[in-house]
PDB file of C-alpha atoms in Angstrom:
ATOM      1  CA  GLN A 345      -2.616  -4.755 -31.677  1.00 55.00           C
ATOM      2  CA  ALA A 346      -4.467  -3.648 -28.937  1.00 53.00           C
ATOM      3  CA  GLU A 347      -2.920  -0.208 -26.859  1.00 56.00           C
ATOM      4  CA  SER A 348      -2.274  -0.697 -23.123  1.00 54.00           C
ATOM      5  CA  PRO A 349      -4.126   1.565 -21.038  1.00 56.00           C
ATOM      6  CA  PRO A 350      -2.705   4.222 -19.213  1.00 58.00           C
ATOM      7  CA  PRO A 351      -1.106   3.908 -16.056  1.00 70.00           C
ATOM      8  CA  LEU A 352      -3.369   4.747 -13.179  1.00 79.00           C
ATOM      9  CA  ARG A 353      -2.516   8.278 -11.353  1.00 90.00           C
ATOM     10  CA  LEU A 354      -4.428   8.901  -8.474  1.00 95.00           C
ATOM     11  CA  ASP A 355      -4.691  12.598  -7.684  1.00 96.00           C
ATOM     12  CA  ALA A 356      -4.467  11.796  -3.906  1.00 97.00           C
ATOM     13  CA  VAL A 357      -4.545   8.454  -1.660  1.00 97.00           C
ATOM     14  CA  LEU A 358      -5.769   8.473   1.739  1.00 97.00           C
ATOM     15  CA  LEU A 359      -4.175   5.753   3.953  1.00 96.00           C
ATOM     16  CA  GLY A 360      -4.064   4.286   7.883  1.00 95.00           C
ATOM     17  CA  MET A 361      -1.463   1.968   9.100  1.00 95.00           C
ATOM     18  CA  GLY A 362      -1.493  -0.895  11.238  1.00 93.00           C
ATOM     19  CA  PRO A 363       1.049  -1.505  14.268  1.00 93.00           C
ATOM     20  CA  ASP A 364       2.855  -4.147  12.265  1.00 92.00           C
ATOM     21  CA  GLY A 365       3.545  -1.231   9.199  1.00 91.00           C
ATOM     22  CA  HIS A 366       0.871  -2.341   7.085  1.00 94.00           C
ATOM     23  CA  THR A 367      -1.159   0.127   4.646  1.00 94.00           C
ATOM     24  CA  ALA A 368      -3.913  -0.343   2.080  1.00 95.00           C
ATOM     25  CA  SER A 369      -3.467  -4.104   2.844  1.00 94.00           C
ATOM     26  CA  LEU A 370       0.134  -4.427   1.922  1.00 95.00           C
ATOM     27  CA  PHE A 371       1.625  -6.153   4.568  1.00 94.00           C
ATOM     28  CA  PRO A 372       5.140  -6.326   5.428  1.00 92.00           C
ATOM     29  CA  ALA A 373       6.947  -9.360   3.530  1.00 92.00           C
ATOM     30  CA  HIS A 374       3.845 -10.476   1.697  1.00 94.00           C
ATOM     31  CA  ALA A 375       4.113 -11.638  -1.851  1.00 94.00           C
ATOM     32  CA  VAL A 376       1.897  -8.875  -2.932  1.00 94.00           C
ATOM     33  CA  LEU A 377       4.422  -6.237  -2.718  1.00 94.00           C
ATOM     34  CA  CYS A 378       5.856  -7.523  -5.661  1.00 94.00           C
ATOM     35  CA  GLU A 379       2.906  -6.938  -7.611  1.00 93.00           C
ATOM     36  CA  THR A 380       4.150  -4.720 -10.524  1.00 90.00           C
ATOM     37  CA  GLY A 381       1.605  -5.446 -13.400  1.00 89.00           C
ATOM     38  CA  ARG A 382      -1.853  -4.117 -12.022  1.00 91.00           C
ATOM     39  CA  ALA A 383      -2.684  -0.699 -10.060  1.00 92.00           C
ATOM     40  CA  VAL A 384      -5.148  -3.170  -8.021  1.00 93.00           C
ATOM     41  CA  THR A 385      -5.287  -6.494  -6.706  1.00 94.00           C
ATOM     42  CA  TYR A 386      -6.677  -9.116  -4.000  1.00 94.00           C
ATOM     43  CA  VAL A 387      -4.920 -10.550  -1.029  1.00 94.00           C
ATOM     44  CA  ASP A 388      -6.465 -13.690   0.083  1.00 95.00           C
ATOM     45  CA  ASP A 389      -4.358 -14.711   2.746  1.00 94.00           C
ATOM     46  CA  SER A 390      -4.021 -11.768   4.711  1.00 93.00           C
ATOM     47  CA  PRO A 391      -2.252 -12.215   8.449  1.00 92.00           C
ATOM     48  CA  LYS A 392      -5.258 -10.118   9.683  1.00 91.00           C
ATOM     49  CA  PRO A 393      -8.685 -10.553   9.556  1.00 93.00           C
ATOM     50  CA  PRO A 394     -10.781 -10.502   7.041  1.00 94.00           C
ATOM     51  CA  ALA A 395      -8.377 -13.055   5.230  1.00 94.00           C
ATOM     52  CA  CYS A 396      -9.833 -11.480   1.712  1.00 96.00           C
ATOM     53  CA  ARG A 397      -8.974  -7.977   1.003  1.00 95.00           C
ATOM     54  CA  VAL A 398      -8.650  -5.937  -2.158  1.00 96.00           C
ATOM     55  CA  THR A 399      -6.209  -3.375  -2.391  1.00 96.00           C
ATOM     56  CA  LEU A 400      -3.981  -0.676  -4.411  1.00 95.00           C
ATOM     57  CA  THR A 401      -0.573  -1.776  -5.413  1.00 94.00           C
ATOM     58  CA  LEU A 402       2.828  -0.440  -4.419  1.00 93.00           C
ATOM     59  CA  PRO A 403       3.582   1.287  -7.810  1.00 92.00           C
ATOM     60  CA  ALA A 404      -0.418   2.390  -7.940  1.00 93.00           C
ATOM     61  CA  ILE A 405       0.212   4.383  -4.394  1.00 94.00           C
ATOM     62  CA  ASN A 406       3.819   5.627  -5.451  1.00 92.00           C
ATOM     63  CA  ALA A 407       2.464   7.019  -8.454  1.00 92.00           C
ATOM     64  CA  ALA A 408      -0.406   9.168  -6.707  1.00 95.00           C
ATOM     65  CA  ARG A 409       0.326  12.757  -6.697  1.00 95.00           C
ATOM     66  CA  LEU A 410      -0.662  13.014  -3.028  1.00 97.00           C
ATOM     67  CA  ALA A 411      -0.008  10.206  -0.079  1.00 94.00           C
ATOM     68  CA  LEU A 412      -1.792  11.403   3.205  1.00 95.00           C
ATOM     69  CA  PHE A 413      -1.455   9.061   6.320  1.00 94.00           C
ATOM     70  CA  VAL A 414      -3.979   9.097   9.057  1.00 96.00           C
ATOM     71  CA  VAL A 415      -2.387   7.112  12.100  1.00 95.00           C
ATOM     72  CA  THR A 416      -3.353   7.294  15.596  1.00 95.00           C
ATOM     73  CA  GLY A 417      -2.963   5.002  18.409  1.00 95.00           C
ATOM     74  CA  GLY A 418       0.385   4.645  20.921  1.00 94.00           C
ATOM     75  CA  SER A 419       0.712   1.145  19.235  1.00 94.00           C
ATOM     76  CA  LYS A 420       1.637   2.313  16.062  1.00 94.00           C
ATOM     77  CA  ALA A 421       4.015   5.019  17.103  1.00 94.00           C
ATOM     78  CA  SER A 422       7.280   2.914  16.547  1.00 92.00           C
ATOM     79  CA  ALA A 423       5.788   1.801  12.954  1.00 91.00           C
ATOM     80  CA  VAL A 424       5.306   5.355  11.785  1.00 90.00           C
ATOM     81  CA  ARG A 425       9.192   6.412  12.952  1.00 90.00           C
ATOM     82  CA  ALA A 426      10.377   3.675  11.060  1.00 88.00           C
ATOM     83  CA  ALA A 427       8.307   4.318   7.715  1.00 86.00           C
ATOM     84  CA  PHE A 428       9.305   7.910   7.662  1.00 84.00           C
ATOM     85  CA  ALA A 429      12.881   7.688   9.043  1.00 87.00           C
ATOM     86  CA  ALA A 430      15.664   8.637   6.938  1.00 83.00           C
ATOM     87  CA  GLN A 431      16.875   5.810   4.995  1.00 75.00           C
ATOM     88  CA  PRO A 432      20.305   4.424   5.975  1.00 54.00           C
ATOM     89  CA  ASP A 433      23.408   5.475   3.791  1.00 48.00           C
TER      90      ASP A 433
END
């Protein structure tokens, strides 16, 4: 029986954020957010152009030792606040 490869553990990921809060082509409420079996996947129905994209999955991003976000522009301010806000009790 073949062994499973070790899980992907990146040292760092450098991410941006869109005005809707998406990062790494992971769009809010998109089915690709449920992908847990792969570190990298594709999106062929992105709500923003281009429609076809390759992306890290949420588990791969969460497993990274360091995640850095570079986000600029007033249109993204509310998405950044929401993403980094304390979770409700």
